[in-house]
């Protein structure tokens, strides 16, 4: 992977000066096309050993581009534990469509660092590379293009440079990303792991470009050309096709008779008042105790509520709310996205609300909107919701791996019960606001929703983040089932 | 202040049940008016001793309102040092217009806590109350209404309640905001300080309402009525008057001949190439050293760049950039606000970018837009920019008090030099993007901008955050002056 970079690559200063003005003009024009289209963003990953000149390349890009639409994306790089899942910080910094982000210290940093220090085995390392690849492919599909640049510099040369930079009259800031990797053996492991990573993650949509960095002019000109090429390729991509019409709600075609996972539920289950009061209070008390336990400080709780309209999500969340310290949880009702949210991949608006460890986030409707309402209403295409299952599984896996307990509820009621509740809402003044003409219209699409729910549960109920289907015909039963499930899951995760 | 609350206030359960449905309906209707108008937001501050039932009141509000437009605003309450200025966390959580935020642990908490613990003297305490008052008055003027509720409960009764809550079969979450205030003497001081605070900050726009909290039904009904009254008063406020026409650019009326602070600058100052290279490198080196010094980790750097179009802001920022570790600073170009920003007070979009300690934020155009472009172009009314000077001084005082070094530059060029640079931009391909027809048009308003700059400097150049006017006719001179000023200010703050 790095072989050809070890040969000498030079560009003399005069040649560089000659080509710079037109490169600059072309880059600006290409950047303006990106800004005006506002359809995609670009992240330029700059990797390389300390001393390879990452900071200098960054500054060169800033001198060439319209800086108002460029952001530096950099991260302090603890190998230690973090306050939130490791990928959170990258999500948080995603530039909006139309902008360029230049990233130092990307998602490759932590696995490479751990591998070099010997704290991560080869299998885990390869698994994490695989995960990076899926993450990048999701970004690409969601409008974020990637240009991955590996500045190559011989190890001895890099160390020599570092030394000369840190002495002398005029100090310069030095980007030291690999300060933790000390000693010849660790550096050797870092080199090997880097090569392996570059090879394994050079995909069609986002290959690594190895740029020899010994000669500044050559390096800068090369990075500039790669960026120009990438921007032009992005501009040349065809406009996205118009969304196909949403499916006909009256007919769900299938060779087999349609199966609905919801039909397996026993909707007659109910709870008497006294039993309800006792069991609810017990479950609340367990949740209070568990979320105040010391072990919860290293965990966290993420709950997604989905269900038919009027299935009782709000009133159930109310009961959950009473079990939690108001300073340590947030409820996020998911409505139409803001413009800041619309300018980024759809999972961004959920990642931004992922709580720190020791805290709880309750989503009233969630990222599953992608494979439910957006699918059924035709708000995104089949390609989009089709790949969302895998993306969502990856998302939740990142949460559970970071110690969070992920609990997902589908609250199910029958069509008849829904009609009854809608009518009740029409009658009671302070419930009227909960009903819109939209709600009545949505009932026509009931079979489509059932099919979507069935596929969703099939494809996203995982061992770490299983779905809980809740028979919600009786509100008492449903609330107790939800709160008990939360308590059970917490207990299982925190060990009682 | 609390006297009348010490008498018994009761509402029996039956009476409460009778009034609840209509209160609920009225509250919802009033809330919908708020949501639809999207003109203002409301923050409900709930204060009171631990055990007074703050959490219970919160839950009651959630059971009455449309919860999708209500947020709980709560804060972990360290009396210790924080990562950012103390007010940052409140700014970050400001709900957008149309929404209600219910706040536990408000900006009153830290001063009360410190006063109770005896770590803050009376003068400082009164000064901080004064500051709260100005903060609230700014919020009010910027569209954020406040309802301040003080739950009153006798100290002994509160402690008794706390005890009974934390034992028994069913644990409930307890909001303990004052756990640090231990012992009878400290609690007594807290009570006295609270009374003083409630009295001092009961302003016309945001008075404190003391609600006796011993009887749950009385307390909840009272809070509900206060909220209803407040929402109705907000709805009854007249629509804001249309903005007056911006002033005529050709004539700035004044009894005296117009004075421009910019006319005092010696625009002939310049630097030769060799001197420039040496002095720039020296200044950069000093900045590198100072921002890497251990003392900087408890400080931070906030730089605002303002100036005429084409005065050289970007190219100066570029030179500053090279002196800073790219992982520890951000440049924020200020363009049109996003919809999330438009739905909050204008300072919100700057507060959200205030860096953690040990980091640098560079604003390419800044909060001074309020008293410059917004004033001159008539984008806000005279009342708005008129009060902005004081609001900005308060904002910057909060930064400097939290240890940040605040540096503000006005880059000044003559009208002739600007014309020359505009023409140059038209000629050089890769500079053309920096020029728009708007830029030429803005030149007509030159005298208005001079007047606005003069008033801005007069009113916002403070000892802690002084303005630096930069003679930018010669780019070399300007860049060196800017970088030297940054280095000098850092040196003065960090002690070399």
mmCIF file of C-alpha atoms in Angstrom, chain A residues 159-473:
data_model
loop_
_atom_site.group_PDB
_atom_site.id
_atom_site.type_symbol
_atom_site.label_atom_id
_atom_site.label_comp_id
_atom_site.label_asym_id
_atom_site.label_seq_id
_atom_site.Cartn_x
_atom_site.Cartn_y
_atom_site.Cartn_z
ATOM 1 C CA UNK A 159 10.909 12.012 13.978
ATOM 2 C CA UNK A 160 13.749 14.149 12.687
ATOM 3 C CA UNK A 161 11.247 16.753 11.516
ATOM 4 C CA UNK A 162 9.385 16.752 14.804
ATOM 5 C CA UNK A 163 12.618 17.452 16.643
ATOM 6 C CA UNK A 164 13.603 20.340 14.418
ATOM 7 C CA UNK A 165 10.115 21.851 14.693
ATOM 8 C CA UNK A 166 10.122 21.943 18.454
ATOM 9 C CA UNK A 167 13.398 23.777 18.812
ATOM 10 C CA UNK A 168 14.669 26.867 17.016
ATOM 11 C CA UNK A 169 13.718 30.495 17.473
ATOM 12 C CA UNK A 170 10.212 30.297 16.131
ATOM 13 C CA UNK A 171 8.008 27.659 17.622
ATOM 14 C CA UNK A 172 5.203 26.277 15.511
ATOM 15 C CA UNK A 173 2.161 24.317 16.691
ATOM 16 C CA UNK A 174 2.733 20.617 16.146
ATOM 17 C CA UNK A 175 -0.146 18.210 15.710
ATOM 18 C CA UNK A 176 0.851 15.273 17.908
ATOM 19 C CA UNK A 177 -1.753 12.602 17.502
ATOM 20 C CA UNK A 178 0.439 9.634 18.241
ATOM 21 C CA UNK A 179 2.310 10.880 21.264
ATOM 22 C CA UNK A 180 1.091 7.846 23.185
ATOM 23 C CA UNK A 181 2.753 5.446 20.774
ATOM 24 C CA UNK A 182 6.274 5.393 22.156
ATOM 25 C CA UNK A 183 9.204 3.133 21.412
ATOM 26 C CA UNK A 184 10.393 1.456 18.234
ATOM 27 C CA UNK A 185 8.290 -1.698 18.688
ATOM 28 C CA UNK A 186 5.018 0.212 19.124
ATOM 29 C CA UNK A 187 5.830 2.450 16.179
ATOM 30 C CA UNK A 188 6.514 -0.588 14.047
ATOM 31 C CA UNK A 189 3.155 -2.060 15.068
ATOM 32 C CA UNK A 190 1.490 1.233 14.246
ATOM 33 C CA UNK A 191 3.037 1.187 10.797
ATOM 34 C CA UNK A 192 1.880 -2.359 10.095
ATOM 35 C CA UNK A 193 -1.601 -1.729 11.427
ATOM 36 C CA UNK A 194 -1.833 1.456 9.355
ATOM 37 C CA UNK A 195 -0.964 -0.415 6.224
ATOM 38 C CA UNK A 196 -3.531 -3.074 7.034
ATOM 39 C CA UNK A 197 -6.177 -0.434 7.769
ATOM 40 C CA UNK A 198 -5.484 1.478 4.577
ATOM 41 C CA UNK A 199 -5.771 -1.700 2.552
ATOM 42 C CA UNK A 200 -8.890 -2.987 4.267
ATOM 43 C CA UNK A 201 -10.811 0.260 4.094
ATOM 44 C CA UNK A 202 -9.945 1.352 0.579
ATOM 45 C CA UNK A 203 -13.422 0.932 -0.774
ATOM 46 C CA UNK A 204 -14.803 1.992 -4.091
ATOM 47 C CA UNK A 205 -16.654 4.941 -2.620
ATOM 48 C CA UNK A 206 -13.824 6.015 -0.336
ATOM 49 C CA UNK A 207 -10.351 4.715 -1.248
ATOM 50 C CA UNK A 208 -7.248 5.847 0.611
ATOM 51 C CA UNK A 209 -4.870 8.057 -1.326
ATOM 52 C CA UNK A 210 -1.306 7.694 -0.152
ATOM 53 C CA UNK A 211 0.517 10.975 -0.692
ATOM 54 C CA UNK A 212 4.301 11.125 -0.273
ATOM 55 C CA UNK A 213 4.874 13.976 2.162
ATOM 56 C CA UNK A 214 8.630 14.461 2.128
ATOM 57 C CA UNK A 215 8.457 17.286 -0.401
ATOM 58 C CA UNK A 216 6.034 20.023 0.661
ATOM 59 C CA UNK A 217 5.261 21.330 -2.815
ATOM 60 C CA UNK A 218 4.626 17.885 -4.211
ATOM 61 C CA UNK A 219 2.452 16.976 -1.248
ATOM 62 C CA UNK A 220 0.345 20.138 -1.360
ATOM 63 C CA UNK A 221 -0.129 20.005 -5.115
ATOM 64 C CA UNK A 222 -1.120 16.352 -4.886
ATOM 65 C CA UNK A 223 -3.650 16.974 -2.108
ATOM 66 C CA UNK A 224 -5.037 19.921 -4.072
ATOM 67 C CA UNK A 225 -5.493 17.816 -7.202
ATOM 68 C CA UNK A 226 -7.128 14.984 -5.305
ATOM 69 C CA UNK A 227 -9.544 17.436 -3.717
ATOM 70 C CA UNK A 228 -10.315 19.034 -7.054
ATOM 71 C CA UNK A 229 -10.962 15.661 -8.654
ATOM 72 C CA UNK A 230 -13.235 14.649 -5.805
ATOM 73 C CA UNK A 231 -15.251 17.875 -5.897
ATOM 74 C CA UNK A 232 -15.660 17.557 -9.651
ATOM 75 C CA UNK A 233 -16.780 13.953 -9.351
ATOM 76 C CA UNK A 234 -19.340 15.006 -6.748
ATOM 77 C CA UNK A 235 -20.682 17.729 -9.027
ATOM 78 C CA UNK A 236 -20.912 15.274 -11.906
ATOM 79 C CA UNK A 237 -23.106 12.865 -9.958
ATOM 80 C CA UNK A 238 -26.610 12.803 -11.417
ATOM 81 C CA UNK A 239 -29.434 14.492 -9.495
ATOM 82 C CA UNK A 240 -31.218 11.999 -7.270
ATOM 83 C CA UNK A 241 -34.167 10.391 -8.991
ATOM 84 C CA UNK A 242 -37.598 11.622 -7.865
ATOM 85 C CA UNK A 243 -39.129 9.465 -5.150
ATOM 86 C CA UNK A 244 -41.408 6.699 -6.417
ATOM 87 C CA UNK A 245 -45.073 6.966 -5.468
ATOM 88 C CA UNK A 246 -45.858 5.446 -2.093
ATOM 89 C CA UNK A 247 -47.452 2.018 -2.320
ATOM 90 C CA UNK A 248 -51.186 1.656 -2.698
ATOM 91 C CA UNK A 249 -52.590 1.324 0.811
ATOM 92 C CA UNK A 250 -55.434 -0.964 -0.140
ATOM 93 C CA UNK A 251 -53.286 -3.753 -1.469
ATOM 94 C CA UNK A 252 -50.101 -5.318 -0.100
ATOM 95 C CA UNK A 253 -48.942 -7.758 -2.749
ATOM 96 C CA UNK A 254 -47.344 -10.983 -1.664
ATOM 97 C CA UNK A 255 -47.300 -14.554 -2.874
ATOM 98 C CA UNK A 256 -48.089 -15.734 0.618
ATOM 99 C CA UNK A 257 -50.949 -14.397 2.706
ATOM 100 C CA UNK A 258 -49.652 -11.372 4.627
ATOM 101 C CA UNK A 259 -48.235 -12.158 8.045
ATOM 102 C CA UNK A 260 -48.369 -9.560 10.785
ATOM 103 C CA UNK A 261 -46.299 -10.036 13.895
ATOM 104 C CA UNK A 262 -48.925 -7.974 15.683
ATOM 105 C CA UNK A 263 -51.500 -10.689 15.049
ATOM 106 C CA UNK A 264 -49.564 -12.918 17.441
ATOM 107 C CA UNK A 265 -50.350 -10.678 20.396
ATOM 108 C CA UNK A 266 -53.026 -11.577 22.921
ATOM 109 C CA UNK A 267 -54.896 -8.290 23.028
ATOM 110 C CA UNK A 268 -57.200 -9.423 25.831
ATOM 111 C CA UNK A 269 -54.497 -9.084 28.475
ATOM 112 C CA UNK A 270 -55.416 -6.623 31.191
ATOM 113 C CA UNK A 271 -54.776 -5.611 34.785
ATOM 114 C CA UNK A 272 -57.189 -4.736 37.584
ATOM 115 C CA UNK A 273 -56.857 -1.346 39.275
ATOM 116 C CA UNK A 274 -55.410 -2.610 42.569
ATOM 117 C CA UNK A 275 -52.915 -4.882 40.928
ATOM 118 C CA UNK A 276 -51.998 -2.074 38.543
ATOM 119 C CA UNK A 277 -51.331 0.384 41.343
ATOM 120 C CA UNK A 278 -49.148 -2.068 43.198
ATOM 121 C CA UNK A 279 -47.188 -3.344 40.230
ATOM 122 C CA UNK A 280 -46.671 0.085 38.725
ATOM 123 C CA UNK A 281 -45.343 1.456 42.010
ATOM 124 C CA UNK A 282 -43.046 -1.538 42.372
ATOM 125 C CA UNK A 283 -41.650 -1.195 38.870
ATOM 126 C CA UNK A 284 -41.168 2.561 39.330
ATOM 127 C CA UNK A 285 -39.386 1.956 42.579
ATOM 128 C CA UNK A 286 -37.053 -0.579 40.930
ATOM 129 C CA UNK A 287 -36.250 1.865 38.150
ATOM 130 C CA UNK A 288 -35.558 4.631 40.660
ATOM 131 C CA UNK A 289 -33.222 2.361 42.601
ATOM 132 C CA UNK A 290 -31.427 1.024 39.526
ATOM 133 C CA UNK A 291 -30.862 4.408 37.898
ATOM 134 C CA UNK A 292 -29.442 5.677 41.161
ATOM 135 C CA UNK A 293 -27.115 2.700 41.582
ATOM 136 C CA UNK A 294 -23.390 3.414 41.177
ATOM 137 C CA UNK A 295 -23.176 0.967 38.235
ATOM 138 C CA UNK A 296 -25.592 3.121 36.239
ATOM 139 C CA UNK A 297 -23.023 5.937 36.173
ATOM 140 C CA UNK A 298 -21.002 3.842 33.712
ATOM 141 C CA UNK A 299 -24.121 2.789 31.819
ATOM 142 C CA UNK A 300 -27.033 4.853 30.498
ATOM 143 C CA UNK A 301 -30.537 4.285 29.219
ATOM 144 C CA UNK A 302 -31.945 4.928 25.764
ATOM 145 C CA UNK A 303 -35.618 4.139 25.229
ATOM 146 C CA UNK A 304 -37.496 4.308 21.948
ATOM 147 C CA UNK A 305 -41.277 4.424 21.908
ATOM 148 C CA UNK A 306 -43.141 3.515 18.748
ATOM 149 C CA UNK A 307 -46.731 2.436 18.279
ATOM 150 C CA UNK A 308 -50.026 3.190 16.593
ATOM 151 C CA UNK A 309 -51.577 6.614 17.136
ATOM 152 C CA UNK A 310 -53.439 6.688 20.469
ATOM 153 C CA UNK A 311 -51.730 3.520 21.688
ATOM 154 C CA UNK A 312 -50.761 5.304 24.900
ATOM 155 C CA UNK A 313 -47.166 6.346 24.381
ATOM 156 C CA UNK A 314 -47.465 9.687 26.162
ATOM 157 C CA UNK A 315 -49.283 8.409 29.196
ATOM 158 C CA UNK A 316 -46.806 5.562 29.529
ATOM 159 C CA UNK A 317 -43.864 7.951 29.278
ATOM 160 C CA UNK A 318 -45.542 9.971 32.036
ATOM 161 C CA UNK A 319 -45.357 6.963 34.381
ATOM 162 C CA UNK A 320 -41.749 6.372 33.482
ATOM 163 C CA UNK A 321 -40.969 10.033 34.071
ATOM 164 C CA UNK A 322 -42.094 9.727 37.677
ATOM 165 C CA UNK A 323 -39.519 7.046 38.332
ATOM 166 C CA UNK A 324 -36.611 9.129 37.095
ATOM 167 C CA UNK A 325 -34.639 11.998 38.569
ATOM 168 C CA UNK A 326 -35.710 14.977 36.432
ATOM 169 C CA UNK A 327 -32.146 16.233 36.331
ATOM 170 C CA UNK A 328 -30.918 13.082 34.666
ATOM 171 C CA UNK A 329 -33.302 12.360 31.838
ATOM 172 C CA UNK A 330 -34.784 14.021 28.804
ATOM 173 C CA UNK A 331 -37.785 13.163 26.682
ATOM 174 C CA UNK A 332 -37.327 13.907 22.991
ATOM 175 C CA UNK A 333 -40.545 14.134 21.023
ATOM 176 C CA UNK A 334 -39.632 13.540 17.392
ATOM 177 C CA UNK A 335 -41.401 15.905 15.020
ATOM 178 C CA UNK A 336 -40.380 17.472 11.708
ATOM 179 C CA UNK A 337 -36.608 17.998 11.494
ATOM 180 C CA UNK A 338 -35.127 21.518 11.709
ATOM 181 C CA UNK A 339 -33.054 22.856 8.838
ATOM 182 C CA UNK A 340 -29.842 22.063 10.702
ATOM 183 C CA UNK A 341 -31.070 18.463 10.923
ATOM 184 C CA UNK A 342 -32.207 18.257 7.340
ATOM 185 C CA UNK A 343 -28.721 19.215 6.166
ATOM 186 C CA UNK A 344 -27.190 16.045 7.601
ATOM 187 C CA UNK A 345 -27.659 12.245 7.581
ATOM 188 C CA UNK A 346 -30.958 11.265 9.211
ATOM 189 C CA UNK A 347 -29.381 9.628 12.262
ATOM 190 C CA UNK A 348 -27.715 12.919 13.214
ATOM 191 C CA UNK A 349 -30.800 14.237 14.961
ATOM 192 C CA UNK A 350 -30.803 11.211 17.244
ATOM 193 C CA UNK A 351 -27.082 11.101 17.884
ATOM 194 C CA UNK A 352 -27.209 14.706 19.065
ATOM 195 C CA UNK A 353 -29.544 13.639 21.865
ATOM 196 C CA UNK A 354 -27.603 10.589 23.017
ATOM 197 C CA UNK A 355 -27.099 11.239 26.732
ATOM 198 C CA UNK A 356 -23.867 11.077 28.671
ATOM 199 C CA UNK A 357 -23.263 7.986 30.763
ATOM 200 C CA UNK A 358 -25.470 7.826 33.841
ATOM 201 C CA UNK A 359 -28.367 9.510 32.064
ATOM 202 C CA UNK A 360 -31.545 8.595 30.266
ATOM 203 C CA UNK A 361 -32.984 9.656 26.915
ATOM 204 C CA UNK A 362 -36.558 8.758 26.065
ATOM 205 C CA UNK A 363 -37.533 9.133 22.427
ATOM 206 C CA UNK A 364 -41.242 9.609 21.738
ATOM 207 C CA UNK A 365 -41.021 8.215 18.223
ATOM 208 C CA UNK A 366 -37.514 7.566 17.077
ATOM 209 C CA UNK A 367 -35.038 6.658 14.328
ATOM 210 C CA UNK A 368 -37.497 3.918 13.397
ATOM 211 C CA UNK A 369 -39.543 6.599 11.665
ATOM 212 C CA UNK A 370 -37.255 5.887 8.726
ATOM 213 C CA UNK A 371 -38.670 2.388 8.230
ATOM 214 C CA UNK A 372 -42.202 3.231 9.387
ATOM 215 C CA UNK A 373 -43.757 6.575 8.451
ATOM 216 C CA UNK A 374 -41.093 7.559 5.924
ATOM 217 C CA UNK A 375 -41.434 4.174 4.230
ATOM 218 C CA UNK A 376 -45.202 4.053 4.256
ATOM 219 C CA UNK A 377 -45.733 7.662 3.249
ATOM 220 C CA UNK A 378 -43.055 7.492 0.564
ATOM 221 C CA UNK A 379 -40.967 10.242 2.216
ATOM 222 C CA UNK A 380 -37.830 8.348 1.311
ATOM 223 C CA UNK A 381 -37.124 5.808 -1.391
ATOM 224 C CA UNK A 382 -36.926 2.018 -1.019
ATOM 225 C CA UNK A 383 -33.119 2.233 -1.220
ATOM 226 C CA UNK A 384 -33.092 4.561 1.743
ATOM 227 C CA UNK A 385 -35.337 2.653 4.093
ATOM 228 C CA UNK A 386 -33.976 -0.602 2.748
ATOM 229 C CA UNK A 387 -30.486 0.138 4.032
ATOM 230 C CA UNK A 388 -31.772 1.753 7.230
ATOM 231 C CA UNK A 389 -32.221 -1.584 9.024
ATOM 232 C CA UNK A 390 -28.502 -2.285 8.946
ATOM 233 C CA UNK A 391 -27.626 1.310 9.775
ATOM 234 C CA UNK A 392 -29.949 1.261 12.755
ATOM 235 C CA UNK A 393 -28.497 -2.012 13.987
ATOM 236 C CA UNK A 394 -25.026 -0.496 13.775
ATOM 237 C CA UNK A 395 -26.221 2.602 15.614
ATOM 238 C CA UNK A 396 -27.723 0.604 18.445
ATOM 239 C CA UNK A 397 -24.727 -1.707 18.598
ATOM 240 C CA UNK A 398 -22.536 1.323 19.212
ATOM 241 C CA UNK A 399 -24.761 2.326 22.095
ATOM 242 C CA UNK A 400 -24.881 -1.100 23.714
ATOM 243 C CA UNK A 401 -21.150 -1.563 23.259
ATOM 244 C CA UNK A 402 -20.613 1.732 25.083
ATOM 245 C CA UNK A 403 -22.598 0.312 28.005
ATOM 246 C CA UNK A 404 -26.011 1.836 27.329
ATOM 247 C CA UNK A 405 -29.175 -0.179 27.813
ATOM 248 C CA UNK A 406 -31.316 0.196 24.693
ATOM 249 C CA UNK A 407 -35.021 -0.566 25.127
ATOM 250 C CA UNK A 408 -37.517 -0.423 22.265
ATOM 251 C CA UNK A 409 -41.278 -0.609 22.558
ATOM 252 C CA UNK A 410 -44.010 -1.071 20.015
ATOM 253 C CA UNK A 411 -47.369 -0.272 21.638
ATOM 254 C CA UNK A 412 -50.065 -2.180 19.782
ATOM 255 C CA UNK A 413 -53.806 -1.635 19.797
ATOM 256 C CA UNK A 414 -56.549 -2.944 17.547
ATOM 257 C CA UNK A 415 -58.129 -0.786 14.893
ATOM 258 C CA UNK A 416 -61.401 -0.855 16.821
ATOM 259 C CA UNK A 417 -59.771 0.314 20.039
ATOM 260 C CA UNK A 418 -58.049 3.077 18.137
ATOM 261 C CA UNK A 419 -61.352 4.290 16.722
ATOM 262 C CA UNK A 420 -62.830 4.257 20.229
ATOM 263 C CA UNK A 421 -59.940 6.319 21.595
ATOM 264 C CA UNK A 422 -60.101 8.795 18.723
ATOM 265 C CA UNK A 423 -63.782 9.312 19.449
ATOM 266 C CA UNK A 424 -63.052 9.784 23.126
ATOM 267 C CA UNK A 425 -60.418 12.393 22.268
ATOM 268 C CA UNK A 426 -62.982 14.255 20.218
ATOM 269 C CA UNK A 427 -65.283 14.409 23.215
ATOM 270 C CA UNK A 428 -62.970 15.434 26.060
ATOM 271 C CA UNK A 429 -61.898 19.039 25.757
ATOM 272 C CA UNK A 430 -58.378 18.634 27.118
ATOM 273 C CA UNK A 431 -57.724 15.599 24.930
ATOM 274 C CA UNK A 432 -58.935 17.135 21.709
ATOM 275 C CA UNK A 433 -55.536 18.529 20.801
ATOM 276 C CA UNK A 434 -54.192 15.033 20.483
ATOM 277 C CA UNK A 435 -56.317 14.310 17.434
ATOM 278 C CA UNK A 436 -55.862 15.658 13.914
ATOM 279 C CA UNK A 437 -57.672 14.810 10.668
ATOM 280 C CA UNK A 438 -54.329 13.247 9.676
ATOM 281 C CA UNK A 439 -54.856 10.619 12.360
ATOM 282 C CA UNK A 440 -58.118 9.451 10.810
ATOM 283 C CA UNK A 441 -56.535 9.357 7.359
ATOM 284 C CA UNK A 442 -53.592 7.288 8.572
ATOM 285 C CA UNK A 443 -55.991 4.496 9.505
ATOM 286 C CA UNK A 444 -56.395 3.677 5.826
ATOM 287 C CA UNK A 445 -52.776 2.624 5.731
ATOM 288 C CA UNK A 446 -53.099 0.170 8.626
ATOM 289 C CA UNK A 447 -52.062 -2.911 6.563
ATOM 290 C CA UNK A 448 -49.011 -1.124 5.242
ATOM 291 C CA UNK A 449 -47.975 -0.164 8.751
ATOM 292 C CA UNK A 450 -48.487 -3.737 9.933
ATOM 293 C CA UNK A 451 -46.210 -4.969 7.162
ATOM 294 C CA UNK A 452 -43.628 -2.305 7.981
ATOM 295 C CA UNK A 453 -43.730 -3.127 11.702
ATOM 296 C CA UNK A 454 -43.328 -6.826 11.007
ATOM 297 C CA UNK A 455 -40.286 -6.278 8.833
ATOM 298 C CA UNK A 456 -38.843 -3.778 11.294
ATOM 299 C CA UNK A 457 -39.104 -6.185 14.214
ATOM 300 C CA UNK A 458 -37.717 -9.050 12.136
ATOM 301 C CA UNK A 459 -34.713 -7.095 11.048
ATOM 302 C CA UNK A 460 -33.845 -4.960 14.060
ATOM 303 C CA UNK A 461 -34.685 -7.049 17.089
ATOM 304 C CA UNK A 462 -31.219 -8.002 18.244
ATOM 305 C CA UNK A 463 -29.970 -9.807 21.311
ATOM 306 C CA UNK A 464 -28.521 -6.579 22.752
ATOM 307 C CA UNK A 465 -31.428 -4.372 21.714
ATOM 308 C CA UNK A 466 -34.548 -6.512 21.383
ATOM 309 C CA UNK A 467 -37.991 -5.148 20.565
ATOM 310 C CA UNK A 468 -40.709 -5.477 23.178
ATOM 311 C CA UNK A 469 -44.178 -5.707 21.664
ATOM 312 C CA UNK A 470 -46.715 -4.361 24.117
ATOM 313 C CA UNK A 471 -50.369 -5.421 24.147
ATOM 314 C CA UNK A 472 -51.770 -1.957 24.791
ATOM 315 C CA UNK A 473 -55.516 -2.565 24.458
#
